[in-house]
Amino acid sequence: MNLDFSDEQKQLRDQIRRFLGEKCPSSAVRAVLEGPESYDKGLYRGLAEMGVLGAAIPEEFGGSGLTHLELCVVAEELGRALAPVPVSSSIYLAAEFLIQAGTPRQKALWLPRLAAGGSIGTFAMSEGQGRTTPARISARVEGGKLTGVKFPVADGDVADLAVVAARDEQGRLSLYLVELAAAGVRREALESIDPTRGQARLVFDRAPAELLGTKGDGWHIASQVLDRAAVLMAFEQLGGADRALEMARDYALERMAFGRPIGSFQAIKHILADMYVSATLARSNCYYGAWALVSGAAELPVAAATARVSATTAFQHCAKNNIQVHGGMGFTWAFDCHLFYRRSNALALALGSQSTWESLLIERMSAGNAETAA
Amino acid sequence: MDFEDTVEEAAFRTQVRAWIDANAPKHLEEELKRASFGSNGVVSEDPIAAGKAWQKKKAEAGWACLHWPKEYGGAARTPIERVIWGQEEGAYAALTGVFTIGHGMCGPTVMSWASEEHKRKLLPPLASGEHIWCQLFSEPASGSDLAGLRTRAVKADDGSGDWIVNGQKIWTSGAQYSDWGLLITRTNPDVPKHKGLTMFFLDMKSPGVEVRPIKQVNGQSSFNEVYFTDVRIPDSQRLGDVGQGWEVSLTTLMNERLSIGSGMSTGFPELFRFCMDAEIDGRPAVEDSAVRSRLAQIAVRQSGLKYTGMRAISALSKGETPGPENSIGKLVAGATMQDLSMFALDLQGEAGVIWDEDSPQQGRFQAMLMRSPATRIEGGSDEILRNIIGERVLGLPGDIRVDKDVPFKDIPTSGRKKK
């Protein structure tokens, strides 16, 4: 049994951590928070040059031909650093959709660009408030032209390509590739609780759309890709949870009150212990998810939901309590606690809300293999 | 990342599986599998006798205390082989629960601190299940604050070198059927509390030892009070130096927390099966969204513990020492089981109040409810475990100890207030 990353993967982790330590300090995150750009272009280019964007993209399509385990390692580090880059939209989602459902021509056209970071992709499914279900999708493609409104779309303000869930002429839910620079696409940046990651509303008015995968297969493909993305996103959340815990621990060691470090008070110590517990459970569940993702196990749907629910819980728990341990200073703009708080709450909703994944987990366990998570 | 055995591990597993298949008491399997936490295990026959018989059989075939040296009744196997054995033993492991304290805590302490002669005398019958051991640590006035214990051992004034023990221990699991006990006492009240302790082992049949079962919240009596009235212990049964008892006790307590990959149950599999069967408004409970959310949160705690254990096993398999992540086990499992039992009763509606062992659920969730408060206290309370995680894992400073450098006799206690 080896539920762990290999030595090479751990070296990759160290390498990326060093790189992000240099290129993505919190000042870089703040530059996006406070500035006009919705992502850090230099950082994204740097990640592309290191080959990490294409880690899990086949070599024939411009990737590094590594595995999704390496991508999990990358994701955890991006989460730790709160990297303000569109990796989840472009790599976990758009590239994965192309790998899973694209024709050779579609793959050859888009995957090299996504791997090189020259183009950014995203996935547009939600059409407003409330849980996304097949019945709620009304965007429509007729004669190769897409009409409808999608929001929120992560990184929709900067993406070049969107995978859009929409109905075909017969009303069947299908997926389409849409170039966002084309005529008939209007986009509008949206304010969000986490301005370090872009959000947009995309309005399509007879925009050119090209089928991805089989007609009527949209929900099925999306579910598969979302499961894969959920494991990667869980690693991002895990990285964030761990870093928030470290920040709180460091502050509890340094901050004095009543003549002693606050970390010596059990009221604080026990908060930190509970943060460690939630981060540890999430890490173990993430490893389970990573195993299922890379081994093609039949239990991937259960493992992905398990990793996702656990990591969402951990990141939210650690980020909110990081503020609590910091006391009033944690509520200032100047301290970094809010960056984690924002990201934890934004990621908890990306790919579907926590209650959606909780429901999926139990639905899947009861449908099939109840023993897998037992 | 994989869950596969190495070639050697697979071969060992095959060997273990074949032996267990040929030798396990199969007539008890059903009963053992049905029992969940807080319920009685074997009831169709004497559970102690059944446990001893199984342990003896294992010992005779060389499967007892796998990780112990052979000269002390073990099999000198690797940690990972011990884990594999445990996985294969499965439900039958519950049979030998009466040896958990002896094999897991008392044995390693004797191995670290006793004379060679004593080790050869005491350990083989402990390994083979002939003897049962108990741990005489906690006292009415010293639970989490173990070093505050008051049971006194003084040198006999007859020149024999023996020690005379007076006092009381409490929460002693299995004292009523134990042959030997590991006993920590105070030998010097004039020095700070950690420095005046001394450890012994003693024959539980010694004159002056009286065991009184404690009737617990759930009606069972697995814990006892043990009274000592002028109990005489030979000095040769001392473990470590006089005054070194705290250090010796740490060997015991470290071993208590080292039960790796033991996979503490949260009760989730039972709850999940129940939710598949139970109905809300004529539909399966698992289709209810509120039920799903609660279940999912419990499911990920259960699976998080499971895979945390597997990460530790992975380290063992590579010959590495597992990290500190296993320290979360009991903290998570105890609280989860308590929440879970309340949730299960809630799903049973008003009838959840009825504790009926003949019901379809065999009263298992009621039994869990009534047993789970103890899980959050025994073997280190939730609060002590959080302190351990905070201090040993996260490196936070210890609490300020007002009794640290004070002679034990001057420390205020509940019955002895500071003037």
PDB file of C-alpha atoms in Angstrom, chain B residues 127-268:
ATOM      1  CA  ALA B 127       1.204 -12.954  24.898  1.00  0.00           C
ATOM      2  CA  SER B 128      -0.493 -16.338  24.952  1.00  0.00           C
ATOM      3  CA  GLY B 129      -3.592 -15.054  26.720  1.00  0.00           C
ATOM      4  CA  GLU B 130      -3.037 -17.067  29.861  1.00  0.00           C
ATOM      5  CA  HIS B 131      -2.751 -13.847  31.878  1.00  0.00           C
ATOM      6  CA  ILE B 132      -4.788 -10.681  31.669  1.00  0.00           C
ATOM      7  CA  TRP B 133      -3.295  -7.371  32.748  1.00  0.00           C
ATOM      8  CA  CYS B 134      -4.875  -4.103  33.848  1.00  0.00           C
ATOM      9  CA  GLN B 135      -3.556  -0.603  34.188  1.00  0.00           C
ATOM     10  CA  LEU B 136      -3.921   1.058  37.614  1.00  0.00           C
ATOM     11  CA  PHE B 137      -3.332   4.723  36.815  1.00  0.00           C
ATOM     12  CA  SER B 138      -6.377   6.992  37.203  1.00  0.00           C
ATOM     13  CA  GLU B 139      -7.689   7.981  40.613  1.00  0.00           C
ATOM     14  CA  PRO B 140     -10.802   9.789  41.779  1.00  0.00           C
ATOM     15  CA  ALA B 141      -8.796  13.007  42.158  1.00  0.00           C
ATOM     16  CA  SER B 142      -6.413  12.512  39.239  1.00  0.00           C
ATOM     17  CA  GLY B 143      -7.734  11.760  35.795  1.00  0.00           C
ATOM     18  CA  SER B 144      -6.397  14.128  33.155  1.00  0.00           C
ATOM     19  CA  ASP B 145      -3.981  15.378  35.857  1.00  0.00           C
ATOM     20  CA  LEU B 146      -2.545  11.893  36.296  1.00  0.00           C
ATOM     21  CA  ALA B 147       0.587  13.080  38.087  1.00  0.00           C
ATOM     22  CA  GLY B 148      -1.637  14.368  40.869  1.00  0.00           C
ATOM     23  CA  LEU B 149      -2.298  10.803  42.048  1.00  0.00           C
ATOM     24  CA  ARG B 150      -2.348  10.047  45.761  1.00  0.00           C
ATOM     25  CA  THR B 151      -2.093   6.280  46.212  1.00  0.00           C
ATOM     26  CA  ARG B 152       0.850   5.964  48.603  1.00  0.00           C
ATOM     27  CA  ALA B 153       3.618   3.389  48.625  1.00  0.00           C
ATOM     28  CA  VAL B 154       5.935   3.444  51.626  1.00  0.00           C
ATOM     29  CA  LYS B 155       8.807   1.152  52.535  1.00  0.00           C
ATOM     30  CA  ALA B 156       7.814  -1.517  55.062  1.00  0.00           C
ATOM     31  CA  ASP B 157       9.489  -0.942  58.409  1.00  0.00           C
ATOM     32  CA  ASP B 158      10.409  -4.637  58.783  1.00  0.00           C
ATOM     33  CA  GLY B 159      13.619  -4.412  56.791  1.00  0.00           C
ATOM     34  CA  SER B 160      12.211  -6.636  54.007  1.00  0.00           C
ATOM     35  CA  GLY B 161      12.550  -3.887  51.417  1.00  0.00           C
ATOM     36  CA  ASP B 162       8.911  -4.456  50.465  1.00  0.00           C
ATOM     37  CA  TRP B 163       6.523  -1.613  49.769  1.00  0.00           C
ATOM     38  CA  ILE B 164       3.180  -1.125  51.496  1.00  0.00           C
ATOM     39  CA  VAL B 165       0.477   0.405  49.299  1.00  0.00           C
ATOM     40  CA  ASN B 166      -2.667   2.236  50.414  1.00  0.00           C
ATOM     41  CA  GLY B 167      -5.121   4.166  48.262  1.00  0.00           C
ATOM     42  CA  GLN B 168      -7.658   3.894  45.493  1.00  0.00           C
ATOM     43  CA  LYS B 169      -7.622   3.589  41.721  1.00  0.00           C
ATOM     44  CA  ILE B 170     -10.596   4.044  39.421  1.00  0.00           C
ATOM     45  CA  TRP B 171     -11.702   3.460  35.789  1.00  0.00           C
ATOM     46  CA  THR B 172      -9.675   0.264  35.718  1.00  0.00           C
ATOM     47  CA  SER B 173     -10.922  -1.779  32.763  1.00  0.00           C
ATOM     48  CA  GLY B 174     -10.963  -5.510  33.393  1.00  0.00           C
ATOM     49  CA  ALA B 175      -9.620  -5.366  36.964  1.00  0.00           C
ATOM     50  CA  GLN B 176     -12.198  -7.963  38.000  1.00  0.00           C
ATOM     51  CA  TYR B 177     -10.648 -10.655  35.819  1.00  0.00           C
ATOM     52  CA  SER B 178      -7.022  -9.455  35.670  1.00  0.00           C
ATOM     53  CA  ASP B 179      -4.104 -11.501  36.925  1.00  0.00           C
ATOM     54  CA  TRP B 180      -1.577  -8.690  36.990  1.00  0.00           C
ATOM     55  CA  GLY B 181      -1.730  -4.929  37.310  1.00  0.00           C
ATOM     56  CA  LEU B 182       0.572  -2.069  36.379  1.00  0.00           C
ATOM     57  CA  LEU B 183       0.404   0.334  39.311  1.00  0.00           C
ATOM     58  CA  ILE B 184       1.661   3.875  39.666  1.00  0.00           C
ATOM     59  CA  THR B 185       2.023   5.235  43.193  1.00  0.00           C
ATOM     60  CA  ARG B 186       3.303   8.223  45.110  1.00  0.00           C
ATOM     61  CA  THR B 187       6.431   7.438  47.088  1.00  0.00           C
ATOM     62  CA  ASN B 188       7.467  10.984  47.977  1.00  0.00           C
ATOM     63  CA  PRO B 189       4.959  13.788  48.617  1.00  0.00           C
ATOM     64  CA  ASP B 190       7.663  16.288  49.567  1.00  0.00           C
ATOM     65  CA  VAL B 191       8.906  16.866  46.011  1.00  0.00           C
ATOM     66  CA  PRO B 192       7.031  18.318  43.004  1.00  0.00           C
ATOM     67  CA  LYS B 193       4.347  15.962  41.772  1.00  0.00           C
ATOM     68  CA  HIS B 194       6.029  14.461  38.728  1.00  0.00           C
ATOM     69  CA  LYS B 195       9.149  13.607  40.722  1.00  0.00           C
ATOM     70  CA  GLY B 196       7.639  11.635  43.575  1.00  0.00           C
ATOM     71  CA  LEU B 197       6.074   8.761  41.625  1.00  0.00           C
ATOM     72  CA  THR B 198       7.128   5.111  41.403  1.00  0.00           C
ATOM     73  CA  MET B 199       5.796   2.304  39.171  1.00  0.00           C
ATOM     74  CA  PHE B 200       5.216  -1.324  40.196  1.00  0.00           C
ATOM     75  CA  PHE B 201       3.540  -4.411  38.857  1.00  0.00           C
ATOM     76  CA  LEU B 202       1.567  -6.582  41.211  1.00  0.00           C
ATOM     77  CA  ASP B 203      -0.399  -9.781  41.477  1.00  0.00           C
ATOM     78  CA  MET B 204      -4.057  -8.770  41.512  1.00  0.00           C
ATOM     79  CA  LYS B 205      -4.740 -11.620  43.972  1.00  0.00           C
ATOM     80  CA  SER B 206      -2.465  -9.949  46.557  1.00  0.00           C
ATOM     81  CA  PRO B 207      -4.060  -9.606  50.004  1.00  0.00           C
ATOM     82  CA  GLY B 208      -5.582  -6.153  50.481  1.00  0.00           C
ATOM     83  CA  VAL B 209      -6.605  -5.640  46.831  1.00  0.00           C
ATOM     84  CA  GLU B 210     -10.351  -5.172  46.474  1.00  0.00           C
ATOM     85  CA  VAL B 211     -12.096  -4.707  43.120  1.00  0.00           C
ATOM     86  CA  ARG B 212     -15.517  -3.060  42.990  1.00  0.00           C
ATOM     87  CA  PRO B 213     -17.265  -2.776  39.612  1.00  0.00           C
ATOM     88  CA  ILE B 214     -18.661   0.638  38.705  1.00  0.00           C
ATOM     89  CA  LYS B 215     -22.184   0.696  37.385  1.00  0.00           C
ATOM     90  CA  GLN B 216     -22.007   2.935  34.318  1.00  0.00           C
ATOM     91  CA  VAL B 217     -24.505   5.198  32.573  1.00  0.00           C
ATOM     92  CA  ASN B 218     -25.304   2.382  30.124  1.00  0.00           C
ATOM     93  CA  GLY B 219     -25.882  -0.145  32.880  1.00  0.00           C
ATOM     94  CA  GLN B 220     -22.760  -2.156  32.037  1.00  0.00           C
ATOM     95  CA  SER B 221     -19.760  -2.485  34.347  1.00  0.00           C
ATOM     96  CA  SER B 222     -16.604  -2.607  32.281  1.00  0.00           C
ATOM     97  CA  PHE B 223     -14.750  -0.236  34.616  1.00  0.00           C
ATOM     98  CA  ASN B 224     -13.874  -0.775  38.263  1.00  0.00           C
ATOM     99  CA  GLU B 225     -12.673   0.866  41.395  1.00  0.00           C
ATOM    100  CA  VAL B 226      -9.666  -0.850  42.949  1.00  0.00           C
ATOM    101  CA  TYR B 227      -8.914  -0.319  46.641  1.00  0.00           C
ATOM    102  CA  PHE B 228      -5.519  -0.979  48.219  1.00  0.00           C
ATOM    103  CA  THR B 229      -5.310  -1.641  51.931  1.00  0.00           C
ATOM    104  CA  ASP B 230      -1.795  -2.378  53.207  1.00  0.00           C
ATOM    105  CA  VAL B 231      -0.956  -4.277  50.043  1.00  0.00           C
ATOM    106  CA  ARG B 232       2.598  -5.603  50.172  1.00  0.00           C
ATOM    107  CA  ILE B 233       4.673  -5.451  46.965  1.00  0.00           C
ATOM    108  CA  PRO B 234       8.272  -6.780  46.770  1.00  0.00           C
ATOM    109  CA  ASP B 235      10.824  -4.180  45.737  1.00  0.00           C
ATOM    110  CA  SER B 236      11.826  -6.494  42.882  1.00  0.00           C
ATOM    111  CA  GLN B 237       8.468  -5.645  41.263  1.00  0.00           C
ATOM    112  CA  ARG B 238       9.404  -2.016  40.913  1.00  0.00           C
ATOM    113  CA  LEU B 239       9.741  -0.736  37.316  1.00  0.00           C
ATOM    114  CA  GLY B 240      12.363   1.982  36.986  1.00  0.00           C
ATOM    115  CA  ASP B 241      13.919   3.816  39.871  1.00  0.00           C
ATOM    116  CA  VAL B 242      12.138   5.164  42.884  1.00  0.00           C
ATOM    117  CA  GLY B 243      10.839   8.561  41.747  1.00  0.00           C
ATOM    118  CA  GLN B 244      11.033   7.623  38.050  1.00  0.00           C
ATOM    119  CA  GLY B 245       7.399   6.548  37.805  1.00  0.00           C
ATOM    120  CA  TRP B 246       6.296   9.443  35.599  1.00  0.00           C
ATOM    121  CA  GLU B 247       8.879   8.587  32.984  1.00  0.00           C
ATOM    122  CA  VAL B 248       7.814   4.937  33.093  1.00  0.00           C
ATOM    123  CA  SER B 249       4.158   5.906  32.715  1.00  0.00           C
ATOM    124  CA  LEU B 250       4.966   7.837  29.552  1.00  0.00           C
ATOM    125  CA  THR B 251       6.069   4.553  27.925  1.00  0.00           C
ATOM    126  CA  THR B 252       2.633   3.197  28.669  1.00  0.00           C
ATOM    127  CA  LEU B 253       0.771   6.274  27.468  1.00  0.00           C
ATOM    128  CA  MET B 254       2.794   6.604  24.263  1.00  0.00           C
ATOM    129  CA  ASN B 255       1.906   3.016  23.442  1.00  0.00           C
ATOM    130  CA  GLU B 256      -1.729   3.761  24.182  1.00  0.00           C
ATOM    131  CA  ARG B 257      -1.729   6.279  21.348  1.00  0.00           C
ATOM    132  CA  LEU B 258       0.238   4.154  18.903  1.00  0.00           C
ATOM    133  CA  SER B 259      -2.488   1.794  17.835  1.00  0.00           C
ATOM    134  CA  ILE B 260      -2.000   2.567  14.190  1.00  0.00           C
ATOM    135  CA  GLY B 261      -4.434   1.610  11.499  1.00  0.00           C
ATOM    136  CA  SER B 262      -6.753   0.180  14.105  1.00  0.00           C
ATOM    137  CA  GLY B 263      -9.549   1.963  12.255  1.00  0.00           C
ATOM    138  CA  MET B 264     -11.709   3.270  15.077  1.00  0.00           C
ATOM    139  CA  SER B 265     -15.304   2.970  14.003  1.00  0.00           C
ATOM    140  CA  THR B 266     -17.569   5.954  14.005  1.00  0.00           C
ATOM    141  CA  GLY B 267     -20.678   3.823  13.527  1.00  0.00           C
ATOM    142  CA  PHE B 268     -21.141   5.204  10.006  1.00  0.00           C
TER     143      PHE B 268
END
